[in-house]
Amino acid sequence: ELKVEQNPLFLSMQEGKNYTIYCNYSTTSDRLYWYRQDPGKSLESLFVLLSNGAVKQEGRLMASLDTKARLSTLHITAAVHDLSATYFCADLAYTDKLIFGTGTRLQVFP
Amino acid sequence: GAVVSQHPSWVICKSGTSVKIECRSLDFQATTMFWYRQFPKQSLMLMATSNEGSKATYEQGVEKDKFLINHASLTLSTLTVTSAHPEDSSFYICSARGDSGYEQYFGPGTRLTVT
């Protein structure tokens, strides 16, 4: 069964703190995507990771991919309120379709 | 970057009526388009995949006679929800993929409410 699991499902963190969201997937895919979704809105593409060991950074967010462990991480550095949103990872499975994770709802408070 | 539009952005319809949602790729040719449904506080679930000029491929559990998909050109796909019922109320999101093969571009979504 094609599965993508994220944890935690919900994350409440204080501004200025660091945290990591984990994404485990079941296929041997080497293509992993991260998206952000604000309430009532569609998806915004954050990162596309295309190979083992890939690391990408944009602002306070950094994503990495370990295809051997079938694990991707999204690391948040010094969180700010504007990062509050739901974050999804998605695996481009061998079926050539995106399989989405459960989502992590991030809430950053002062 | 590539832009995908959806129309309408929201729609309210009565139970038993049909609703058509359009998905357009504005500045690239979309060889493949995808339709997703998202219920509140849940993840995206793929409904179907459509390729230009051919029949859509539906995911297990999605009724093809209820959710009609047409991909008439390389820039337009439509989803028609036929005989809508309140349980069809959801956020419908399309995405489009061009020749690059690995990047999907998402539309802004259509919120459907069936009363």
Short mmCIF file of C-alpha atoms in Angstrom, two decimals:
data_model
loop_
_atom_site.label_atom_id
_atom_site.label_comp_id
_atom_site.label_asym_id
_atom_site.label_seq_id
_atom_site.Cartn_x
_atom_site.Cartn_y
_atom_site.Cartn_z
CA GLU A 1 0.00 0.00 0.00
CA LEU A 2 1.28 3.44 -0.90
CA LYS A 3 1.52 5.42 2.28
CA VAL A 4 2.92 8.75 3.40
CA GLU A 5 2.93 9.51 7.11
CA GLN A 6 3.76 12.79 8.74
CA ASN A 7 4.43 13.57 12.32
CA PRO A 8 3.51 15.39 14.29
CA LEU A 9 -0.03 16.02 13.06
CA PHE A 10 -0.25 19.17 15.08
CA LEU A 11 2.54 21.38 16.28
CA SER A 12 2.23 24.38 18.52
CA MET A 13 5.49 26.19 18.96
CA GLN A 14 6.75 29.42 20.36
CA GLU A 15 8.28 32.08 18.18
CA GLY A 16 12.03 31.78 17.97
CA LYS A 17 12.11 28.03 18.54
CA ASN A 18 13.29 25.31 16.17
CA TYR A 19 11.44 22.19 15.22
CA THR A 20 11.37 19.40 12.63
CA ILE A 21 8.47 17.80 10.81
CA TYR A 22 9.01 14.24 9.66
CA CYS A 23 7.67 12.56 6.56
CA ASN A 24 7.94 8.80 6.08
CA TYR A 25 6.93 7.23 2.81
CA SER A 26 6.54 3.66 1.69
CA THR A 27 7.82 3.62 -1.89
CA THR A 28 11.34 3.62 -3.33
CA SER A 29 10.68 7.02 -4.84
CA ASP A 30 13.41 9.63 -5.04
CA ARG A 31 11.04 12.53 -5.57
CA LEU A 32 9.54 14.21 -2.56
CA TYR A 33 7.60 17.44 -2.39
CA TRP A 34 6.71 19.86 0.37
CA TYR A 35 3.73 22.19 0.24
CA ARG A 36 2.22 24.83 2.44
CA GLN A 37 -1.51 25.42 2.75
CA ASP A 38 -3.11 28.42 4.44
CA PRO A 39 -6.70 28.13 5.68
CA GLY A 40 -9.18 28.24 2.82
CA LYS A 41 -6.43 28.33 0.22
CA SER A 42 -4.83 25.90 -2.18
CA LEU A 43 -1.29 24.54 -2.05
CA GLU A 44 1.87 26.56 -2.36
CA SER A 45 4.93 24.66 -3.50
CA LEU A 46 7.86 24.94 -1.09
CA PHE A 47 10.43 22.38 -2.12
CA VAL A 48 10.99 19.66 -4.69
CA LEU A 49 13.60 17.10 -3.64
CA LEU A 50 14.80 14.96 -6.51
CA SER A 51 17.58 12.76 -5.19
CA ASN A 52 19.01 11.08 -2.13
CA GLY A 53 20.78 13.56 0.11
CA ALA A 54 19.06 16.55 -1.46
CA VAL A 55 18.85 19.55 0.83
CA LYS A 56 17.05 22.77 0.02
CA GLN A 57 16.60 25.91 2.06
CA GLU A 58 14.36 28.92 1.75
CA GLY A 59 14.33 31.43 4.56
CA ARG A 60 13.59 29.70 7.86
CA LEU A 61 12.65 26.41 6.22
CA MET A 62 15.02 23.64 5.19
CA ALA A 63 14.01 20.33 3.64
CA SER A 64 16.08 17.19 3.21
CA LEU A 65 15.61 13.76 1.68
CA ASP A 66 17.03 10.38 2.69
CA THR A 67 15.77 7.84 0.17
CA LYS A 68 17.42 4.91 1.94
CA ALA A 69 15.48 5.63 5.11
CA ARG A 70 12.45 6.76 3.06
CA LEU A 71 12.39 9.87 5.16
CA SER A 72 12.15 13.54 4.46
CA THR A 73 12.34 16.31 7.03
CA LEU A 74 11.21 19.90 7.08
CA HIS A 75 13.19 21.89 9.61
CA ILE A 76 11.95 25.19 10.95
CA THR A 77 14.49 27.59 12.34
CA ALA A 78 13.55 30.43 14.69
CA ALA A 79 9.84 30.19 13.95
CA VAL A 80 7.76 33.30 13.32
CA HIS A 81 3.99 33.71 13.34
CA ASP A 82 3.87 33.96 9.53
CA LEU A 83 4.89 30.33 9.29
CA SER A 84 1.59 29.22 10.84
CA ALA A 85 -0.06 26.99 8.23
CA THR A 86 -0.56 23.34 7.35
CA TYR A 87 2.42 21.63 5.75
CA PHE A 88 2.10 18.61 3.50
CA CYS A 89 4.73 16.33 2.10
CA ALA A 90 3.94 14.28 -0.98
CA ASP A 91 5.68 11.35 -2.60
CA LEU A 92 5.72 10.96 -6.36
CA ALA A 93 5.17 7.24 -6.34
CA TYR A 94 6.02 4.82 -9.14
CA THR A 95 2.41 5.26 -10.21
CA ASP A 96 3.41 8.77 -11.26
CA LYS A 97 0.86 10.26 -8.91
CA LEU A 98 1.43 12.40 -5.87
CA ILE A 99 0.57 10.64 -2.63
CA PHE A 100 0.01 13.21 0.09
CA GLY A 101 0.87 12.90 3.73
CA THR A 102 -1.60 13.54 6.50
CA GLY A 103 -0.44 17.10 6.95
CA THR A 104 1.08 18.91 9.92
CA ARG A 105 -0.80 21.88 11.28
CA LEU A 106 1.72 24.36 12.61
CA GLN A 107 0.74 27.10 14.98
CA VAL A 108 3.37 29.61 16.06
CA PHE A 109 2.54 31.76 19.05
CA PRO A 110 4.38 34.71 20.62
CA GLY B 1 6.22 30.42 -12.72
CA ALA B 2 3.47 28.34 -14.22
CA VAL B 3 -0.06 29.43 -13.38
CA VAL B 4 -3.17 27.32 -13.07
CA SER B 5 -6.58 28.90 -12.68
CA GLN B 6 -9.89 27.44 -11.55
CA HIS B 7 -13.38 28.72 -12.06
CA PRO B 8 -15.50 29.28 -10.13
CA SER B 9 -13.64 29.83 -6.88
CA TRP B 10 -16.77 28.96 -4.94
CA VAL B 11 -20.22 27.70 -5.82
CA ILE B 12 -23.39 26.92 -3.95
CA CYS B 13 -25.88 24.61 -5.61
CA LYS B 14 -29.04 22.74 -4.71
CA SER B 15 -29.11 19.03 -4.17
CA GLY B 16 -29.74 17.16 -7.41
CA THR B 17 -28.23 19.75 -9.72
CA SER B 18 -24.94 19.52 -11.62
CA VAL B 19 -21.93 21.77 -11.27
CA LYS B 20 -19.02 22.26 -13.67
CA ILE B 21 -15.58 23.34 -12.51
CA GLU B 22 -12.95 24.50 -14.98
CA CYS B 23 -9.20 24.16 -14.62
CA ARG B 24 -6.91 26.04 -16.99
CA SER B 25 -3.16 26.16 -17.40
CA LEU B 26 -2.52 29.76 -18.37
CA ASP B 27 1.05 29.84 -19.60
CA PHE B 28 2.02 26.25 -20.38
CA GLN B 29 0.60 23.17 -21.99
CA ALA B 30 -0.61 20.62 -19.49
CA THR B 31 -0.22 17.12 -20.79
CA THR B 32 -1.70 15.75 -17.59
CA MET B 33 -4.18 17.25 -15.16
CA PHE B 34 -5.20 15.93 -11.77
CA TRP B 35 -8.32 16.46 -9.70
CA TYR B 36 -8.22 16.32 -5.91
CA ARG B 37 -10.83 16.62 -3.22
CA GLN B 38 -10.14 17.89 0.27
CA PHE B 39 -12.53 17.69 3.20
CA PRO B 40 -12.07 20.02 6.17
CA LYS B 41 -8.96 19.34 8.22
CA GLN B 42 -7.98 16.44 5.97
CA SER B 43 -5.35 15.81 3.35
CA LEU B 44 -5.80 15.91 -0.41
CA MET B 45 -7.26 12.82 -2.01
CA LEU B 46 -6.65 12.21 -5.69
CA MET B 47 -9.89 11.64 -7.56
CA ALA B 48 -8.72 11.19 -11.12
CA THR B 49 -5.96 11.77 -13.65
CA SER B 50 -6.69 13.06 -17.10
CA ASN B 51 -4.59 13.27 -20.21
CA GLU B 52 -5.50 15.47 -23.11
CA GLY B 53 -7.68 13.70 -25.62
CA SER B 54 -8.16 10.52 -23.64
CA LYS B 55 -10.47 9.22 -20.95
CA ALA B 56 -9.71 10.03 -17.35
CA THR B 57 -8.38 7.41 -14.99
CA TYR B 58 -10.32 7.36 -11.75
CA GLU B 59 -9.03 6.33 -8.34
CA GLN B 60 -10.64 3.47 -6.52
CA GLY B 61 -13.91 4.46 -4.92
CA VAL B 62 -14.51 7.49 -7.14
CA GLU B 63 -17.67 7.18 -9.22
CA LYS B 64 -16.85 8.02 -12.81
CA ASP B 65 -20.50 8.56 -13.69
CA LYS B 66 -20.86 11.09 -10.92
CA PHE B 67 -17.63 12.99 -11.44
CA LEU B 68 -17.30 13.57 -15.16
CA ILE B 69 -13.90 14.73 -16.31
CA ASN B 70 -13.11 16.13 -19.72
CA HIS B 71 -9.63 17.17 -20.86
CA ALA B 72 -10.51 18.68 -24.19
CA SER B 73 -7.31 20.61 -24.81
CA LEU B 74 -3.78 21.01 -23.47
CA THR B 75 -4.90 23.97 -21.38
CA LEU B 76 -8.35 23.01 -20.14
CA SER B 77 -9.86 20.27 -18.03
CA THR B 78 -13.34 20.27 -16.54
CA LEU B 79 -14.88 18.38 -13.65
CA THR B 80 -18.64 18.07 -13.57
CA VAL B 81 -20.28 16.93 -10.38
CA THR B 82 -23.57 15.42 -11.49
CA SER B 83 -26.63 15.15 -9.27
CA ALA B 84 -24.77 16.75 -6.42
CA HIS B 85 -25.61 15.88 -2.83
CA PRO B 86 -24.59 17.53 0.43
CA GLU B 87 -21.87 14.92 0.97
CA ASP B 88 -20.20 16.18 -2.22
CA SER B 89 -19.58 19.49 -0.50
CA SER B 90 -15.82 19.85 -0.44
CA PHE B 91 -12.82 21.81 -1.66
CA TYR B 92 -11.88 20.66 -5.16
CA ILE B 93 -8.35 21.37 -6.35
CA CYS B 94 -6.89 20.72 -9.76
CA SER B 95 -3.25 20.54 -10.72
CA ALA B 96 -1.48 20.47 -14.04
CA ARG B 97 1.78 18.99 -15.18
CA GLY B 98 3.70 19.99 -18.27
CA ASP B 99 6.44 18.31 -20.20
CA SER B 100 9.01 18.60 -17.38
CA GLY B 101 7.32 15.63 -15.80
CA TYR B 102 8.05 16.22 -12.15
CA GLU B 103 6.49 19.54 -11.21
CA GLN B 104 2.77 19.88 -10.63
CA TYR B 105 1.16 23.30 -10.45
CA PHE B 106 -1.92 23.65 -8.32
CA GLY B 107 -4.99 25.72 -8.99
CA PRO B 108 -6.51 27.96 -6.30
CA GLY B 109 -9.32 25.50 -5.60
CA THR B 110 -13.11 25.58 -5.84
CA ARG B 111 -15.25 25.38 -2.75
CA LEU B 112 -18.48 23.54 -3.48
CA THR B 113 -21.40 23.70 -1.09
CA VAL B 114 -24.47 21.60 -1.86
CA THR B 115 -27.61 22.57 0.04
#
